Amino acid sequence: MSQPILMPKLGQSDEVAPIVKWRKRIGEAVNKGDILFEIETEKAVLEVESFYAGNLIKIVVPAGQAAPVNAIVAFLGKPGEKAPDVAAAPASAAATASPGVEHNSGGRHGGRPSRVENKDSALPSGGSGSVPTVAAPLAASAVPSKPGRLLISPRARALANTSCIDPSGIAGSGPDGRIVEKDVRAHLDARGYDKLRISPAAKALAAQQKVDILAVTGTGEGGRIMTEDIQRAMAERPKPLTLMRQTIARRLTQSVVTSPHFYVTVSVDMGDLLKLRQEAKTRGSDYSVTDFILEACIMTLQEVPEVNSSTDGQSVRWHASVHLGLATSRPDGLVVPVIRDAQKLTLVELHQAAKALAARARDGKLLPEEMSGSTFTVSNMGMLNVENFTAIINPGESAILAVSSTLPTPVARDGNVVVRPIMKITLASDHRLVDGAMAARFVNAIKTKLEDVSLWTRSI
Amino acid sequence: MPNHLNDLRPDFTKRKISCGSIQAYRFDATLADELAARHITKREAVDLLEDMLIVREFEEMIVKLRSGAYPACAGFEYRGPTHVSIGQEACSVGACSGIAAEDYITSTHRGHGDSVAKGCVAIRQMNAAALRARVPEATGTPEEIYEAALEDHIFRTAAELFGKEDGYCKGRGGSMHIADFSVGHLGANAIVGGGVPIATGAAWACRYLRNGRVAVSFAGDGAYSNGVVLESLNWAAQHQFTNMLAKAHSYGLPMIFAIQNNHYGMTGRADNEVAGVEFLARRAAGFDDRNMHAEVVNGMDVLAVREAMQRAAALCREGRGPCLLELSTYRYYGHSLSDPRNEYRTKDEEAAWKEVDPIDHYTREIVAARALTRKGVEALVEKVQARNARAAARAAKALEPKPADVLKYLYSDLTSAVVPAEFQKVEIVREKPVITRTNGQLTYRDALKEALLEEMLRDNRVVVYGEDVAEYGGAFKVTKGLLEAFGRERVFNSPISEAAICSTAVGSAMLGLRPVIELMYMDFALMSGDAIGNQAAKWHYMSGAKAEIAMVIRASVGGGKGYGGQHSQTLESVFAHIPGLYVVYPATPRDAKGLLKTAIRDNNPILFVESQLLYMTKGEVPEDPEFTIPLGLAEVKREGKDLSFIVWGPAMQDALKAADELAKDGVEAEVVDLRSLIPLDMETVLRSVRKTGKVVVGSQCVTTGSFMGEIIANIQHDAFDALDAPIQRVGARDTIAPQSHVLESAFLPNVGDFVAAARKIL
Ligand SMILES: Cc1ncc(C[n+]2csc(CCOP(=O)(O)OP(=O)(O)O)c2C)c(N)n1
Ligand SMILES: [Mg+2]
């Protein structure tokens, strides 16, 4: 009896998740605890372990496709065993709503058996009760504004395909404005298709990759289109945003639109603290500058709870605990792991917690619950050689602190110009909750803490 | 000598018309008497008992199989019909033993007994060579080989019922369609009455071939209310077979109508419910001045049946047929095993008939006549049971047909490319019709006539009949002159019996003739629905390719003449839907000749459609008598690159004119004439579609459900990417052909419709 593998439930909001990679091949042995596949959630790519041992006998949802939580994505079984005939579940809400397709099996509606009920008999007894039948590729749900279906005759489409051109811009002269063969031919003539020169390899690649060769500028001899030209065109083509980028886009846009941001910057002289850190290092305690900045923030947030708050526009909520978000960049985007109850941690603990989270974030192994619930966020670009920047508030919070690089800077000291390691920090605040004076107090309180080494000598 | 012209005068003299009398139960001899009179040998007497025992044992096997109680086939599940004939054994065995091995029978849904008996009787008469041919693997003494042949017969019969490849019809026919052409068994028939006109056609073929054989149709009392059976009675009794029209060959059809009157048609009581005569033998009086020598016979007495059958066969061989025998008998079980009988008859009735059980009665006779002792009878029973059990066990284990072979045997690959020498000799009784060309051109009508003439000259097996085809030359004169050339034996008027016209053709085709029959209007083909759809179309397949049904049904379409709803239909789509038929429809004189000739030479049943609108159209037609056009080859009638008209029949001519019209706008339309729907040449169609990308499919068929949809389905399936526009359909409107000229013009597609459909997508 084969064992169905279901799409796990991952966080609060994810109902559908795309499988980005299968880590086991069909036929491969799987031990309990082996990583079977990777899925992408809004916040990270996660590895899914197997609860069962067996052979991977069937992949229902291949890499690149999405499936709803609890849908069957694969089967384990004995080597050579035949897997049940189950189609992949639809990933998009639109598919769920399509008439005649009933996803919540069990009842008959209006006496008309649904396709799902028909399929149910094919389910293994251990399987989920609800396995819808329509597979939807990720792209379908990922590209939000799908253009209306192009009205084009099969023959015209075939001609466009063999000519390696995109017919979508052609004006159709057929019934209802359908593009017919003659329109494609006219388009080709008008665009000088006849004179187009293209290498056979480039044409084959263009055909395979559906690149419109009329939109490609040839760089070969006499304007001949070469493989590289097609490759360039391919690279320039719009691709669907990853789920992570879509999330970033949505949340940050929401933040900018709903929270009136304003910015307050101060310069922090890091000279003494850097020296202190260096001394600690020689004694074997390896703190990072970030550790001090975070600790200073945590302390200040407790002093100024208005900044550790959130609003829905009607009411304000002060948070008793500091759940500190650390904006962390990854090659494919941005994640914000959260140090929970940061006010309870010693500097050592804070250091360890931040380090561990950063490592997990880099490796894409954060769990959903490790990326939610922050009350204040620090975005640190200190290592990236920036003089100053502003950050966008994480939705649900009242402010975010942008930490720039520490740079040797000429400053006035006691009437003289001296060069000091100066770090600019900029607080972006939601004006609905935080006013200029409070923001100024907040950043200066941090500045004071970072410049007052006596504060730190005790704790390190 | 001119054709016969009638000269009938009015005669209203007062008189009484005698219907004669019909004898009932005249046989009263015992077996002892018959032996003494040397009407039967001891061996034959025992064989009769053995054959009845074989039949009963076979039928009881079916009954037992239903409840899993037949030990020889333990675990085997029989899933076919259970129309058993227990109680009627004397009819099957008596009748088959009363005719010669090479005589023909047709049988019924309750035909296991007939089938078993015909084979057993034939085997008993076979010489050593014939026996060895039936069971080539068998070895031993002649007696042992004969035994093996009997067992093989039971095996093949059972295997057919079980749907096995070793069955007589390779498992394609089964219980209700079993046939063994090698012993003259032309098939059981699941259509009540369906076998009767087939036997009649076979009898006609025997008459034509002068082979001295007889055809017997077994059919129940129920069948004798069926139209095609009544048509057959009339058909067989036609005066033209015996009077001056028959000239030297005055010879009544050698046909015996054997009514197996078991007094129930399913549950309908023949005697006092669904018929108006006490004895069905009376039917004979309604059709034949000589009452078909009809007799009522005790069908529970094998000797009585045998004796009556022998006399009837003898009469037939003297040319004094047809004969009719009503065999009164009884079916012990229900119509099938799902019929408990208690809803329509009493237990006492059943008991009374079992009192005269044919086997018990004959057993007593055989012991009394000392042909066998009681012990001898017991030994015979055991032998039969053991033999049947061995055969059935083998059949249950025999190979199933391969699923991949589900289409095998649907059509025949054979043709009459080589005409046997005996049929090459053709007699011209008077003179051939003269068919003259003007500028090398012939009308569509004359092209058809030329085809018929040439094929009849080429092959004596080609015969032509239908309503008014003889002197009159057919309602549309296509056959005019053929009677004068070939005489009434090959060209004769049929009664107005469309069902019998088509079904008798099936019967004569089974005997190797190649009938070309005419349906005056295609509408009348619906009268022959069973003959065309259930008989002609199916027998090649159902017999496992043992039967070749080489026949052509010429059907004329009357649309466009203001003849109204029942004389104007274009029905080829209906028949193209029935697997087993070919459907051909030429649109030009050249195609009419070339295709008709090929159709006549082809061994498949072919519906050959002609259009009355086209009969007068002219065109070039090759004179070469070997000019033929293959079936299933469409033709590009006009080349073009912008649009394809895919058409057939008169619509082809409209499409050509539409193409002329479109050419004025510089549009080059291609016209593809399908010429035959089955077989269908999609390749030519697809080639055109790939070239033009725009398609108008047209015919005179009523649009909805027509074959045009089939063409369109194929195009979108196989050439979707070649399509530049939605495919258009130009057919008749979805209604009944009206009489009004104005309305009929609106009803039928015309040139304008083709042009408009084309413009829509250009
Ligand atoms: C044309 C046709 N109508 C109805 C049936 C259904 N049917 C099968 S057998 C039968 C009764 C036939 O009675 P009869 O001819 O007396 O033969 P019997 O069954 O008594 O042997 C009927 C109505 C059929 N097979 N074919
Ligand atoms: Mg009956």
Short mmCIF file of N, CA and C in Angstrom, two decimals, chain A residues 176-231:
data_model
loop_
_atom_site.label_atom_id
_atom_site.label_comp_id
_atom_site.label_asym_id
_atom_site.label_seq_id
_atom_site.Cartn_x
_atom_site.Cartn_y
_atom_site.Cartn_z
N ASP A 176 -14.78 39.22 -35.35
CA ASP A 176 -14.52 39.63 -33.97
C ASP A 176 -13.08 40.09 -33.77
N GLY A 177 -12.45 40.52 -34.83
CA GLY A 177 -11.07 41.00 -34.69
C GLY A 177 -10.05 39.89 -34.52
N ARG A 178 -10.44 38.69 -34.90
CA ARG A 178 -9.50 37.58 -34.79
C ARG A 178 -8.32 37.78 -35.73
N ILE A 179 -7.13 37.50 -35.22
CA ILE A 179 -5.94 37.55 -36.07
C ILE A 179 -5.96 36.32 -36.96
N VAL A 180 -5.90 36.53 -38.27
CA VAL A 180 -5.87 35.39 -39.18
C VAL A 180 -4.55 35.39 -39.93
N GLU A 181 -4.34 34.35 -40.69
CA GLU A 181 -3.05 34.16 -41.35
C GLU A 181 -2.61 35.41 -42.10
N LYS A 182 -3.56 36.01 -42.82
CA LYS A 182 -3.22 37.14 -43.66
C LYS A 182 -2.69 38.30 -42.80
N ASP A 183 -3.21 38.47 -41.60
CA ASP A 183 -2.74 39.55 -40.72
C ASP A 183 -1.29 39.30 -40.30
N VAL A 184 -1.00 38.05 -40.01
CA VAL A 184 0.36 37.73 -39.60
C VAL A 184 1.31 37.99 -40.77
N ARG A 185 0.85 37.59 -41.96
CA ARG A 185 1.71 37.79 -43.13
C ARG A 185 1.93 39.29 -43.37
N ALA A 186 0.85 40.07 -43.22
CA ALA A 186 0.99 41.51 -43.42
C ALA A 186 1.96 42.10 -42.40
N HIS A 187 1.85 41.63 -41.17
CA HIS A 187 2.74 42.08 -40.10
C HIS A 187 4.20 41.75 -40.46
N LEU A 188 4.40 40.53 -40.94
CA LEU A 188 5.76 40.11 -41.31
C LEU A 188 6.30 40.99 -42.44
N ASP A 189 5.44 41.25 -43.41
CA ASP A 189 5.86 42.09 -44.54
C ASP A 189 6.22 43.50 -44.05
N ALA A 190 5.29 44.05 -43.25
CA ALA A 190 5.49 45.43 -42.79
C ALA A 190 6.77 45.56 -41.97
N ARG A 191 7.08 44.51 -41.25
CA ARG A 191 8.26 44.58 -40.39
C ARG A 191 9.52 44.09 -41.10
N GLY A 192 9.41 43.86 -42.39
CA GLY A 192 10.59 43.46 -43.16
C GLY A 192 11.13 42.10 -42.75
N TYR A 193 10.22 41.22 -42.44
CA TYR A 193 10.63 39.90 -41.96
C TYR A 193 11.51 39.18 -42.98
N ASP A 194 11.17 39.40 -44.25
CA ASP A 194 11.90 38.76 -45.34
C ASP A 194 13.39 39.08 -45.29
N LYS A 195 13.66 40.32 -44.90
CA LYS A 195 15.06 40.76 -44.94
C LYS A 195 15.80 40.41 -43.66
N LEU A 196 15.03 39.94 -42.70
CA LEU A 196 15.66 39.58 -41.44
C LEU A 196 16.67 38.47 -41.66
N ARG A 197 17.85 38.63 -41.04
CA ARG A 197 18.83 37.54 -41.17
C ARG A 197 19.08 36.98 -39.79
N ILE A 198 19.07 35.68 -39.74
CA ILE A 198 19.18 35.02 -38.42
C ILE A 198 19.90 33.69 -38.59
N SER A 199 20.76 33.37 -37.68
CA SER A 199 21.47 32.10 -37.79
C SER A 199 20.50 30.97 -37.43
N PRO A 200 20.67 29.82 -38.06
CA PRO A 200 19.74 28.71 -37.80
C PRO A 200 19.69 28.37 -36.31
N ALA A 201 20.84 28.41 -35.65
CA ALA A 201 20.86 28.07 -34.22
C ALA A 201 20.05 29.10 -33.43
N ALA A 202 20.20 30.36 -33.81
CA ALA A 202 19.47 31.41 -33.12
C ALA A 202 17.97 31.22 -33.34
N LYS A 203 17.60 30.85 -34.56
CA LYS A 203 16.18 30.68 -34.86
C LYS A 203 15.61 29.50 -34.07
N ALA A 204 16.39 28.44 -34.01
CA ALA A 204 15.93 27.28 -33.26
C ALA A 204 15.73 27.65 -31.79
N LEU A 205 16.67 28.40 -31.26
CA LEU A 205 16.57 28.79 -29.85
C LEU A 205 15.36 29.71 -29.65
N ALA A 206 15.19 30.64 -30.58
CA ALA A 206 14.07 31.57 -30.48
C ALA A 206 12.75 30.82 -30.53
N ALA A 207 12.68 29.82 -31.42
CA ALA A 207 11.45 29.05 -31.52
C ALA A 207 11.19 28.30 -30.22
N GLN A 208 12.25 27.72 -29.70
CA GLN A 208 12.10 26.93 -28.48
C GLN A 208 11.72 27.82 -27.30
N GLN A 209 12.32 29.00 -27.25
CA GLN A 209 12.10 29.89 -26.10
C GLN A 209 11.00 30.91 -26.35
N LYS A 210 10.37 30.81 -27.52
CA LYS A 210 9.30 31.73 -27.88
C LYS A 210 9.75 33.20 -27.78
N VAL A 211 10.87 33.48 -28.38
CA VAL A 211 11.36 34.85 -28.42
C VAL A 211 10.92 35.46 -29.75
N ASP A 212 10.36 36.64 -29.70
CA ASP A 212 9.92 37.32 -30.92
C ASP A 212 11.15 37.88 -31.63
N ILE A 213 11.51 37.30 -32.76
CA ILE A 213 12.77 37.71 -33.39
C ILE A 213 12.65 39.09 -34.05
N LEU A 214 11.42 39.54 -34.26
CA LEU A 214 11.27 40.90 -34.80
C LEU A 214 11.67 41.94 -33.74
N ALA A 215 11.67 41.54 -32.49
CA ALA A 215 12.00 42.49 -31.42
C ALA A 215 13.47 42.37 -31.01
N VAL A 216 14.21 41.55 -31.74
CA VAL A 216 15.62 41.33 -31.37
C VAL A 216 16.52 42.11 -32.34
N THR A 217 17.48 42.82 -31.79
CA THR A 217 18.44 43.51 -32.66
C THR A 217 19.62 42.59 -32.87
N GLY A 218 19.94 42.36 -34.13
CA GLY A 218 21.04 41.46 -34.44
C GLY A 218 22.38 42.15 -34.29
N THR A 219 23.33 41.44 -33.74
CA THR A 219 24.66 42.03 -33.58
C THR A 219 25.67 41.33 -34.47
N GLY A 220 25.20 40.36 -35.22
CA GLY A 220 26.12 39.65 -36.12
C GLY A 220 26.42 40.51 -37.34
N GLU A 221 27.18 39.90 -38.23
CA GLU A 221 27.59 40.59 -39.44
C GLU A 221 26.35 41.05 -40.22
N GLY A 222 26.30 42.33 -40.57
CA GLY A 222 25.17 42.87 -41.33
C GLY A 222 23.86 42.78 -40.57
N GLY A 223 23.94 42.84 -39.26
CA GLY A 223 22.71 42.84 -38.46
C GLY A 223 22.10 41.45 -38.29
N ARG A 224 22.86 40.43 -38.60
CA ARG A 224 22.37 39.06 -38.47
C ARG A 224 22.12 38.73 -36.98
N ILE A 225 20.97 38.11 -36.72
CA ILE A 225 20.66 37.77 -35.33
C ILE A 225 21.39 36.49 -34.97
N MET A 226 22.13 36.57 -33.87
CA MET A 226 22.94 35.44 -33.44
C MET A 226 22.35 34.88 -32.14
N THR A 227 22.84 33.70 -31.77
CA THR A 227 22.36 33.06 -30.55
C THR A 227 22.44 34.00 -29.35
N GLU A 228 23.56 34.76 -29.28
CA GLU A 228 23.72 35.66 -28.12
C GLU A 228 22.60 36.69 -28.08
N ASP A 229 22.17 37.13 -29.26
CA ASP A 229 21.10 38.13 -29.28
C ASP A 229 19.81 37.55 -28.69
N ILE A 230 19.57 36.31 -29.04
CA ILE A 230 18.36 35.66 -28.50
C ILE A 230 18.50 35.50 -26.99
N GLN A 231 19.71 35.11 -26.58
CA GLN A 231 19.91 34.92 -25.15
C GLN A 231 19.70 36.23 -24.40
#
